[in-house]
Coordinates of C-alpha atoms in Angstrom, one line a residue:
Chain A
M1375 CA -51.7 24.8 15.3
A1376 CA -48.4 24.5 17.1
E1377 CA -48.6 24.8 20.8
F1378 CA -45.9 26.5 22.8
V1379 CA -44.6 24.2 25.6
S1380 CA -41.6 23.6 27.8
L1381 CA -39.1 21.1 26.5
A1382 CA -40.1 18.5 29.1
E1383 CA -43.8 18.9 28.1
G1384 CA -43.0 18.7 24.4
I1385 CA -41.0 15.5 24.7
E1386 CA -43.7 14.0 27.0
A1387 CA -46.4 14.8 24.4
V1388 CA -44.5 13.8 21.2
V1389 CA -42.0 11.0 22.1
R1390 CA -43.6 7.9 23.7
D1391 CA -42.1 4.5 24.7
G1392 CA -41.9 2.1 21.7
C1393 CA -42.5 4.8 19.1
S1394 CA -40.4 5.6 16.0
V1395 CA -38.7 9.0 16.3
A1396 CA -36.5 10.9 13.8
M1397 CA -34.3 13.6 15.3
E1398 CA -32.8 15.3 12.2
G1399 CA -30.3 18.0 11.5
F1400 CA -27.6 17.6 9.0
T1401 CA -24.5 18.7 11.0
H1402 CA -26.3 22.0 11.5
L1403 CA -29.2 22.4 14.0
I1404 CA -29.0 18.9 15.7
P1405 CA -31.5 18.8 18.5
H1406 CA -29.2 17.8 21.3
A1407 CA -31.2 19.4 24.1
A1408 CA -34.3 17.4 23.0
G1409 CA -32.2 14.2 23.0
H1410 CA -31.1 14.9 26.5
E1411 CA -34.7 15.3 27.6
V1412 CA -35.6 12.0 26.0
I1413 CA -32.9 10.4 28.1
R1414 CA -34.0 12.2 31.3
Q1415 CA -37.5 11.0 30.8
G1416 CA -36.2 7.4 30.4
R1417 CA -37.8 6.6 27.1
K1418 CA -37.4 2.9 26.1
R1419 CA -37.8 0.7 23.0
L1420 CA -37.5 3.6 20.6
T1421 CA -36.9 3.1 16.9
L1422 CA -34.4 5.9 16.3
I1423 CA -34.3 7.2 12.7
R1424 CA -31.6 9.5 11.5
M1425 CA -29.3 9.8 8.4
T1426 CA -26.2 10.5 10.5
P1427 CA -26.7 9.2 14.1
D1428 CA -23.9 11.2 15.7
L1429 CA -23.3 12.2 19.3
I1430 CA -26.9 12.6 20.4
Y1431 CA -27.9 9.1 19.2
D1432 CA -24.6 7.7 20.6
Q1433 CA -25.8 9.1 24.0
M1434 CA -29.4 7.8 23.6
I1435 CA -28.2 4.3 22.5
G1436 CA -25.7 4.2 25.3
M1437 CA -28.4 5.1 27.8
G1438 CA -30.6 2.3 26.6
C1439 CA -33.4 4.3 24.9
A1440 CA -33.2 2.5 21.5
E1441 CA -34.4 -0.9 20.3
K1442 CA -33.7 -0.2 16.6
L1443 CA -31.6 2.2 14.6
V1444 CA -32.5 3.3 11.0
F1445 CA -29.5 5.2 9.5
S1446 CA -27.1 5.7 6.7
W1447 CA -23.8 6.9 8.3
G1448 CA -23.0 6.3 11.9
G1449 CA -19.8 8.0 12.9
N1450 CA -18.4 11.0 14.7
P1451 CA -17.9 13.3 11.7
G1452 CA -14.2 14.1 11.1
V1453 CA -13.2 12.3 14.4
G1454 CA -13.9 8.6 14.1
S1455 CA -16.2 6.0 15.6
L1456 CA -19.3 6.3 17.7
H1457 CA -18.2 4.1 20.6
R1458 CA -21.6 3.6 22.2
L1459 CA -23.1 2.6 18.9
R1460 CA -20.3 0.2 18.3
D1461 CA -20.5 -1.3 21.8
A1462 CA -24.2 -1.9 21.2
V1463 CA -23.7 -3.5 17.8
E1464 CA -20.5 -5.4 18.6
N1465 CA -21.2 -6.4 22.2
G1466 CA -24.9 -5.9 22.8
W1467 CA -24.3 -3.2 25.5
P1468 CA -26.5 -2.0 27.2
H1469 CA -28.7 -4.3 25.0
K1470 CA -29.0 -5.5 21.5
L1471 CA -29.7 -3.0 18.8
E1472 CA -31.4 -3.9 15.6
L1473 CA -30.0 -2.1 12.5
E1474 CA -31.8 -1.0 9.4
E1475 CA -29.1 0.4 7.2
H1476 CA -29.4 2.6 4.1
S1477 CA -27.4 5.0 2.0
H1478 CA -27.9 8.8 2.3
A1479 CA -29.6 9.0 -1.0
A1480 CA -32.1 6.3 0.1
M1481 CA -33.0 8.0 3.3
A1482 CA -33.3 11.5 1.8
N1483 CA -35.6 10.0 -0.8
A1484 CA -37.5 8.1 1.8
Y1485 CA -38.2 11.2 3.9
E1486 CA -39.3 13.0 0.8
A1487 CA -41.7 10.2 0.0
G1488 CA -43.0 10.3 3.5
A1489 CA -43.6 14.1 3.2
A1490 CA -45.3 13.5 -0.2
N1491 CA -47.6 10.8 1.2
L1492 CA -46.2 8.2 -1.1
P1493 CA -45.7 4.5 0.0
F1494 CA -42.1 4.3 -1.2
A1495 CA -39.3 6.2 -2.8
V1496 CA -37.7 5.3 -6.1
F1497 CA -34.2 6.2 -7.2
R1498 CA -31.2 5.2 -9.1
G1499 CA -29.1 3.6 -6.4
Y1500 CA -27.6 0.6 -4.6
K1501 CA -26.1 -0.8 -7.9
G1502 CA -23.7 -3.6 -7.3
V1503 CA -23.4 -3.1 -3.5
D1504 CA -24.1 -5.4 -0.6
L1505 CA -26.6 -3.4 1.5
P1506 CA -29.6 -4.9 -0.2
K1507 CA -28.4 -8.3 0.9
V1508 CA -28.6 -7.4 4.5
N1509 CA -31.5 -5.0 4.4
P1510 CA -34.7 -6.8 3.1
R1511 CA -36.5 -3.5 2.9
I1512 CA -34.4 -2.4 0.0
K1513 CA -36.2 -3.7 -3.1
S1514 CA -36.6 -2.6 -6.7
V1515 CA -39.2 -1.7 -9.3
T1516 CA -39.1 -1.9 -13.1
C1517 CA -39.8 1.4 -14.8
P1518 CA -43.0 0.9 -16.9
Y1519 CA -41.7 3.3 -19.6
T1520 CA -38.1 2.3 -20.1
G1521 CA -37.7 -1.1 -18.4
E1522 CA -34.9 0.2 -16.2
V1523 CA -34.7 -1.5 -12.8
L1524 CA -34.6 1.1 -10.1
A1525 CA -34.1 0.8 -6.3
T1526 CA -36.9 1.4 -3.9
V1527 CA -37.1 1.9 -0.1
P1528 CA -40.3 2.4 2.0
A1529 CA -41.3 5.9 2.8
I1530 CA -40.2 7.1 6.3
R1531 CA -43.3 8.0 8.3
P1532 CA -42.0 8.4 11.9
D1533 CA -44.4 8.7 14.8
A1534 CA -42.5 11.7 16.0
A1535 CA -40.1 14.2 14.4
V1536 CA -37.9 16.3 16.6
I1537 CA -35.8 19.2 15.1
H1538 CA -34.1 22.3 16.2
A1539 CA -34.7 25.6 14.3
L1540 CA -33.6 29.2 14.5
K1541 CA -36.8 31.0 15.2
A1542 CA -40.5 30.7 15.8
D1543 CA -42.9 33.6 15.5
R1544 CA -45.8 34.3 17.9
E1545 CA -48.1 32.4 15.6
G1546 CA -45.9 29.3 15.8
N1547 CA -44.4 29.4 12.4
V1548 CA -40.9 28.1 12.3
L1549 CA -37.9 29.5 10.4
L1550 CA -34.7 27.6 9.3
E1551 CA -31.9 28.9 7.2
G1552 CA -28.4 27.7 6.3
I1553 CA -27.8 24.0 5.9
V1554 CA -31.4 22.8 6.1
G1555 CA -30.8 19.1 5.7
V1556 CA -34.0 17.0 5.7
Q1557 CA -35.8 18.9 8.4
K1558 CA -38.7 20.1 6.4
E1559 CA -39.3 16.6 5.0
V1560 CA -39.1 14.9 8.4
V1561 CA -41.7 17.3 10.0
L1562 CA -44.0 16.8 7.0
A1563 CA -43.5 13.0 7.1
A1564 CA -44.2 12.6 10.8
R1565 CA -47.4 12.2 12.7
R1566 CA -46.3 14.5 15.5
S1567 CA -43.5 17.0 15.7
L1568 CA -41.6 19.0 18.3
V1569 CA -39.4 21.9 17.2
T1570 CA -37.0 23.5 19.7
V1571 CA -35.9 27.0 18.7
E1572 CA -33.2 29.5 19.6
E1573 CA -35.8 32.3 20.1
I1574 CA -39.4 33.3 19.7
V1575 CA -39.9 36.6 17.9
E1576 CA -42.9 38.9 17.2
D1577 CA -42.2 38.7 13.5
F1578 CA -39.5 37.1 11.3
G1579 CA -38.9 40.6 9.7
P1580 CA -37.1 40.8 6.4
R1581 CA -36.1 37.4 5.2
N1582 CA -34.9 35.5 2.2
A1583 CA -38.0 34.5 0.2
N1584 CA -36.5 31.0 -0.1
A1585 CA -35.9 30.5 3.6
V1586 CA -37.5 27.3 4.8
I1587 CA -40.7 28.1 6.8
L1588 CA -42.7 25.4 8.5
P1589 CA -46.2 26.8 8.9
S1590 CA -47.7 26.6 12.4
W1591 CA -50.4 24.2 11.2
V1592 CA -47.9 21.4 10.4
V1593 CA -46.1 21.6 13.7
T1594 CA -47.4 20.0 16.9
A1595 CA -45.3 21.7 19.6
I1596 CA -42.6 24.4 19.9
A1597 CA -40.2 24.8 22.9
K1598 CA -37.7 27.7 23.3
V1599 CA -34.3 26.2 24.1
P1600 CA -31.5 28.7 23.4
G1601 CA -28.3 26.8 22.5
G1602 CA -30.4 23.6 22.0
A1603 CA -28.3 22.5 19.1
Y1604 CA -25.0 22.6 21.0
P1605 CA -22.3 21.1 20.3
S1606 CA -23.8 21.3 16.8
Y1607 CA -24.5 24.9 15.6
A1608 CA -27.2 27.4 14.8
Q1609 CA -26.3 29.6 11.8
G1610 CA -26.0 33.2 13.0
Y1611 CA -26.2 32.3 16.7
Y1612 CA -23.2 30.1 17.6
K1613 CA -20.6 28.0 16.0
R1614 CA -20.1 24.3 15.9
A1615 CA -18.1 23.1 19.0
N1616 CA -15.6 21.0 17.1
D1617 CA -13.6 20.6 20.3
F1618 CA -16.5 18.8 21.9
Y1619 CA -16.8 16.4 19.0
I1620 CA -13.2 15.6 19.5
A1621 CA -13.5 15.3 23.3
W1622 CA -16.5 13.0 22.9
D1623 CA -14.2 10.3 21.5
K1624 CA -12.4 10.0 24.8
I1625 CA -15.6 10.4 27.0
S1626 CA -17.5 7.7 25.1
R1627 CA -14.8 5.1 24.6
E1628 CA -15.3 3.4 28.0
R1629 CA -18.6 2.6 29.6
D1630 CA -17.8 4.1 33.0
T1631 CA -16.5 7.4 31.7
F1632 CA -19.6 7.6 29.5
M1633 CA -22.0 6.9 32.4
A1634 CA -20.2 9.4 34.6
W1635 CA -20.5 12.1 31.9
M1636 CA -24.1 11.4 31.3
K1637 CA -24.9 11.5 35.0
A1638 CA -23.2 14.9 35.5
N1639 CA -24.2 16.5 32.3
V1640 CA -27.6 15.1 31.4
L1641 CA -29.3 13.2 34.2
E1642 CA -28.6 15.9 36.8
Q1643 CA -29.1 18.8 34.5
G1644 CA -31.9 20.5 32.6
P1645 CA -32.2 22.3 29.3
E1646 CA -31.0 25.6 30.8
V1647 CA -27.4 24.3 30.5
F1648 CA -27.7 24.8 26.8
A1649 CA -28.1 28.6 27.1
H1650 CA -24.8 28.6 28.9
H1651 CA -23.1 26.7 26.0
A1652 CA -24.7 29.0 23.5
G1653 CA -23.5 32.0 25.4
L1654 CA -19.9 30.8 25.6
A1655 CA -19.9 29.7 21.9
R1656 CA -21.3 33.1 20.9
Q1657 CA -18.5 34.9 22.8
A1658 CA -15.9 32.7 21.1
A1659 CA -17.5 33.4 17.6
Chain B
M546 CA 13.6 29.0 -7.1
S547 CA 15.9 26.5 -5.5
H548 CA 16.4 23.1 -7.1
T549 CA 17.0 21.4 -3.8
P550 CA 14.3 18.8 -3.4
I551 CA 11.7 19.8 -0.8
S552 CA 11.2 17.3 2.0
H553 CA 7.6 16.2 2.2
T554 CA 5.6 13.5 3.9
P555 CA 3.9 10.7 2.1
T556 CA 0.5 12.1 3.1
E557 CA 1.4 15.5 1.6
M558 CA 2.5 13.8 -1.6
M559 CA -0.9 12.0 -1.7
S560 CA -2.9 15.3 -1.4
I561 CA -0.7 17.0 -3.9
A562 CA -0.9 14.2 -6.5
A563 CA -4.7 14.0 -6.1
A564 CA -5.0 17.8 -6.4
R565 CA -3.0 17.9 -9.6
L566 CA -5.7 15.6 -11.3
L567 CA -8.3 18.3 -10.9
T568 CA -9.1 21.1 -13.3
N569 CA -11.2 24.4 -13.4
D570 CA -13.9 22.5 -15.4
D571 CA -14.5 19.9 -12.7
V572 CA -17.5 19.8 -10.5
C573 CA -16.5 17.7 -7.5
F574 CA -18.5 15.9 -4.9
V575 CA -16.1 16.2 -2.0
G576 CA -15.7 13.8 1.0
I577 CA -14.2 14.8 4.4
G578 CA -10.5 14.1 5.1
A579 CA -8.0 13.4 2.3
P580 CA -10.5 14.3 -0.5
S581 CA -11.3 17.7 1.0
A582 CA -7.6 18.5 1.4
A583 CA -6.9 17.6 -2.3
C584 CA -9.9 19.5 -3.7
N585 CA -9.2 22.6 -1.7
L586 CA -5.5 22.5 -2.6
A587 CA -6.4 22.3 -6.3
R588 CA -8.7 25.3 -5.7
L589 CA -6.0 27.3 -4.0
T590 CA -3.3 26.5 -6.6
H591 CA -4.0 25.7 -10.3
A592 CA -7.8 25.3 -10.4
P593 CA -9.3 28.4 -8.8
K594 CA -12.6 28.0 -10.6
I595 CA -13.2 24.4 -9.7
T596 CA -16.7 23.7 -8.3
L597 CA -16.8 22.0 -4.9
I598 CA -20.0 20.4 -3.6
Y599 CA -20.4 18.8 -0.2
E600 CA -23.3 16.5 0.5
S601 CA -24.8 18.8 3.2
G602 CA -26.1 20.8 0.3
T603 CA -23.5 23.5 -0.2
L604 CA -22.9 24.3 -3.9
S605 CA -19.7 26.0 -5.1
T606 CA -18.3 26.4 -1.7
R607 CA -14.9 28.1 -0.9
P608 CA -13.9 27.4 2.7
S609 CA -10.8 29.1 4.0
V610 CA -10.1 26.1 6.3
L611 CA -10.8 22.4 5.8
P612 CA -14.1 21.5 7.4
L613 CA -14.1 19.0 10.3
S614 CA -17.5 17.8 9.2
I615 CA -19.4 17.6 6.0
G616 CA -21.8 20.4 7.1
D617 CA -19.6 23.0 8.9
G618 CA -21.0 26.6 8.9
E619 CA -17.9 27.7 6.9
L620 CA -19.1 25.6 3.9
C621 CA -22.5 27.3 4.0
D622 CA -21.1 30.8 4.6
T623 CA -18.8 30.6 1.5
A624 CA -21.2 28.7 -0.8
L625 CA -22.9 30.1 -3.9
T626 CA -26.1 28.6 -2.5
T627 CA -27.2 25.8 -0.2
V628 CA -29.9 23.3 -1.1
G629 CA -31.7 20.7 1.0
V630 CA -30.3 17.2 1.2
P631 CA -33.0 15.5 -0.8
E632 CA -32.4 18.0 -3.6
M633 CA -28.7 17.4 -3.4
F634 CA -29.0 13.7 -3.9
R635 CA -31.9 13.9 -6.5
Y636 CA -31.2 16.8 -8.7
W637 CA -27.4 17.3 -8.4
L638 CA -25.9 13.8 -7.9
Q639 CA -28.5 11.6 -9.6
G640 CA -29.2 14.3 -12.1
G641 CA -25.7 13.8 -13.5
R642 CA -24.4 17.2 -12.7
I643 CA -21.2 16.1 -11.0
T644 CA -18.1 15.2 -12.9
I645 CA -15.9 13.8 -10.2
G646 CA -16.7 12.0 -6.9
F647 CA -13.8 11.8 -4.5
L648 CA -14.0 8.8 -2.2
G649 CA -12.0 7.1 0.5
G650 CA -12.7 4.0 2.5
A651 CA -11.5 1.6 5.2
Q652 CA -10.8 -1.1 2.6
I653 CA -10.3 -1.4 -1.2
D654 CA -9.9 -4.4 -3.4
R655 CA -8.0 -4.9 -6.7
F656 CA -11.1 -3.7 -8.7
A657 CA -11.5 -0.5 -6.6
N658 CA -14.6 -1.7 -4.8
L659 CA -14.8 0.0 -1.4
N660 CA -15.8 -1.1 2.1
T661 CA -16.8 1.4 4.8
T662 CA -19.5 -0.8 6.4
V663 CA -18.1 -3.7 8.5
V664 CA -15.1 -5.9 9.0
G665 CA -16.2 -9.5 9.6
D666 CA -19.8 -10.8 9.4
Y667 CA -22.5 -8.1 9.0
A668 CA -24.7 -9.6 11.7
A669 CA -21.8 -10.1 14.2
P670 CA -19.1 -7.7 13.0
K671 CA -15.5 -7.6 14.3
V672 CA -15.5 -3.9 13.6
R673 CA -18.6 -1.8 12.9
L674 CA -17.5 1.0 10.6
P675 CA -19.7 4.1 9.9
G676 CA -21.4 2.8 6.8
G677 CA -21.9 4.1 3.3
G678 CA -23.4 7.6 3.8
G679 CA -23.4 9.2 0.3
A680 CA -20.8 6.8 -1.1
P681 CA -22.9 4.1 -2.8
E682 CA -24.6 6.6 -5.1
I683 CA -21.6 8.9 -5.5
A684 CA -19.8 5.8 -6.9
S685 CA -22.5 5.1 -9.4
N686 CA -23.8 8.6 -10.3
C687 CA -20.6 10.8 -10.7
G688 CA -19.0 10.9 -14.1
E689 CA -15.8 9.3 -12.7
I690 CA -14.4 8.5 -9.3
F691 CA -11.0 9.3 -7.8
I692 CA -10.1 7.4 -4.6
T693 CA -7.5 8.6 -2.1
M694 CA -6.3 6.1 0.5
A695 CA -3.1 5.5 2.4
M696 CA -1.6 2.1 1.7
G697 CA -1.4 -0.7 4.2
S698 CA -2.2 -4.5 3.9
R699 CA -5.3 -4.1 6.2
A700 CA -6.7 -1.5 3.8
F701 CA -5.7 -2.9 0.4
V702 CA -7.2 -6.4 0.7
E703 CA -7.6 -9.5 -1.4
T704 CA -11.3 -9.9 -0.6
L705 CA -13.7 -7.3 0.8
P706 CA -16.0 -8.6 3.6
F707 CA -18.6 -6.1 2.3
I708 CA -19.0 -4.0 -0.8
T709 CA -20.3 -0.5 0.2
S710 CA -19.4 1.2 -3.0
F711 CA -19.2 -0.5 -6.4
G712 CA -16.0 0.1 -8.4
H713 CA -15.3 -2.4 -11.2
G714 CA -16.9 -5.4 -9.6
K715 CA -15.0 -8.5 -10.6
G716 CA -13.6 -6.9 -13.7
N717 CA -14.2 -5.1 -17.0
G718 CA -17.8 -5.1 -18.2
D719 CA -19.3 -5.5 -14.7
R720 CA -20.4 -1.8 -14.6
A721 CA -22.0 -2.0 -18.0
R722 CA -23.8 -5.2 -17.1
L723 CA -25.4 -3.4 -14.1
G724 CA -26.5 -0.6 -16.5
L725 CA -24.0 1.9 -15.1
K726 CA -23.1 4.4 -17.7
T727 CA -20.5 6.3 -15.6
M728 CA -16.8 5.5 -15.7
G729 CA -16.4 4.5 -12.0
P730 CA -12.9 4.6 -10.4
T731 CA -10.3 5.9 -12.8
K732 CA -7.5 6.7 -10.4
V733 CA -6.5 5.5 -6.9
I734 CA -4.1 8.0 -5.4
T735 CA -2.2 6.6 -2.4
D736 CA 0.6 7.9 -0.2
L737 CA 3.1 5.8 -2.2
C738 CA 1.8 5.6 -5.8
V739 CA -1.0 6.1 -8.3
M740 CA -3.0 3.2 -9.6
E741 CA -5.3 3.0 -12.6
P742 CA -7.6 0.2 -13.8
D743 CA -6.1 -1.8 -16.6
A744 CA -7.8 -1.1 -19.9
E745 CA -8.5 -4.8 -20.6
T746 CA -9.2 -6.3 -17.1
A747 CA -10.0 -3.2 -15.0
E748 CA -7.6 -4.5 -12.3
L749 CA -5.8 -1.7 -10.5
T750 CA -2.3 -1.3 -11.9
V751 CA 0.4 0.9 -10.5
T752 CA 1.1 3.6 -13.1
A753 CA 3.2 6.1 -11.1
L754 CA 5.5 5.8 -8.1
H755 CA 5.9 8.8 -5.8
P756 CA 9.5 10.1 -5.5
G757 CA 11.9 7.7 -3.7
V758 CA 9.3 5.0 -3.4
T759 CA 10.2 1.4 -4.6
R760 CA 8.0 -1.3 -6.1
D761 CA 8.7 -3.4 -3.0
Q762 CA 7.4 -0.7 -0.7
V763 CA 4.2 -0.4 -2.6
Q764 CA 3.8 -4.2 -2.7
A765 CA 4.4 -4.4 1.1
G766 CA 1.4 -2.0 1.6
C767 CA -0.9 -4.2 -0.5
G768 CA -2.7 -7.4 0.4
W769 CA -2.8 -8.8 -3.2
T770 CA 0.0 -9.2 -5.8
L771 CA 0.1 -5.9 -7.6
R772 CA 0.5 -5.3 -11.3
F773 CA 2.8 -2.6 -12.4
A774 CA 2.5 -0.8 -15.8
G775 CA 5.2 -1.3 -18.4
E776 CA 5.6 2.5 -18.6
L777 CA 5.9 3.1 -14.9
V778 CA 6.6 6.8 -14.3
E779 CA 7.7 8.8 -11.2
T780 CA 5.3 11.3 -9.8
P781 CA 6.9 14.8 -10.0
A782 CA 8.0 15.9 -6.6
P783 CA 5.9 18.6 -4.8
T784 CA 6.8 22.1 -5.8
A785 CA 7.7 24.7 -3.1
Q786 CA 4.4 26.4 -3.9
E787 CA 2.3 23.3 -3.5
I788 CA 3.9 22.4 -0.2
E789 CA 3.6 25.9 1.2
I790 CA -0.1 26.3 0.3
L791 CA -1.0 22.8 1.6
R792 CA 0.9 23.5 4.9
D793 CA -0.8 26.9 5.3
L794 CA -4.2 25.2 4.7
H795 CA -3.5 22.6 7.4
A796 CA -2.1 25.2 9.8
R797 CA -5.2 27.4 9.4
T798 CA -7.4 24.4 9.9
K799 CA -5.5 23.4 13.0
R800 CA -6.0 26.9 14.4
A801 CA -9.7 26.8 13.6
H802 CA -10.5 23.3 14.9
G803 CA -7.7 22.6 17.4
V804 CA -6.9 19.6 15.2
A805 CA -5.3 19.0 11.8
A806 CA -7.9 17.8 9.4

């Protein structure tokens, strides 16, 4: 059964040095507050897994948390490059970063295979392209019925999954709606999970029967962090802060402006700053 | 309506020329940036019933402004329904439900293969680009592919350092040899011209020049020696309505995001 914890306790329990961690959220519900806590706790040698390593992984990579990145698209959506990711790959700063690169289809299938307790994912992909030449984990299998050669990738089974959701009820069940990405799959694929939520309610009340519910017994820990997805968004709570995604390009371009921002906004702060962001965003919405 | 030609930018011409290729019957997998502008312009002009799908899982979405990102709330709020990302890639894309994939890229070669991964060596890149995202499977699983890219000799290159998305390989027949049954890139819409693969060789061939553009200008923006079709036509100039709707869309987007998408 999911245990209710503080964010600091949740990260301490779920994300350990040297483990593989997938912090998912497809544009919507990106667990930024949890990422900041990982940085504050000084986690090292992590294998970071994420389809779209955007700002939060740029910050974690720049702060030296990561040894390896498993990903399929690494940019600042609609804005440009992730400068800390590029600095790590192109210049080895703050240290070298090993890459395991896939396509979106491969990672989505690999999470699903992990959730389904299968060893690998099979799909029609990677035809004619160069990624299999640089990623030895991309292989193929011949269909026993038709003879068609299909691409395979190993299932993703992270040590830890970290997501942000809309609500938890008192029992520890978790509710997500809107763009739900791969969050259900990553929690079911992982050994341990932490879900940060906007609010904890007595009961979800009337809801769409097709809403994504993660039952309490598949979740390890839940922490209430209002605004925890900022500058990403939480459907019905606050909007995406597009201006921050644009501002990040300038902040992250140079190492010293990046470090100064991280010190003032992450290292010397706690998760309570996210409630402020959510409040401002809600007023603007 | 006035017959005075309406002044327009090359980028506007690119969006408008791309939008005109789309119809009400199309189901489009839409990328962010130029493809999104073209697909939404088509929806707001001659193809109101076009189906737009973004890889975040939004089916039949009708945003009033261009999204900054593939998963903006606006896309979900205005969608017929929203599905999870594994379902999007498995049932809808791989399931063969999408007629047109719209792609862009950092680099393209003469056979419409695309690179969005690295410039230079993969292990020690000169420039690390974002990577493939949905593109490798969009390029192989959609019925056909339209590509929009602004011309320039660093983008239109003789040899790609990395093939992120497969176009026509090294020529006609390469797709079939890989077992691909889809058409691949059929149009490349640039800010200066439209290119199509030659029926015999699959090499990109300029089939239309945008108004006022010369062959020399197009060649200057391309890193290989371009082929021009015998029946080279001129793209019809933007109409007042097309320009007005496109500019309104960009103005609304700028007000919403503080940036023109």
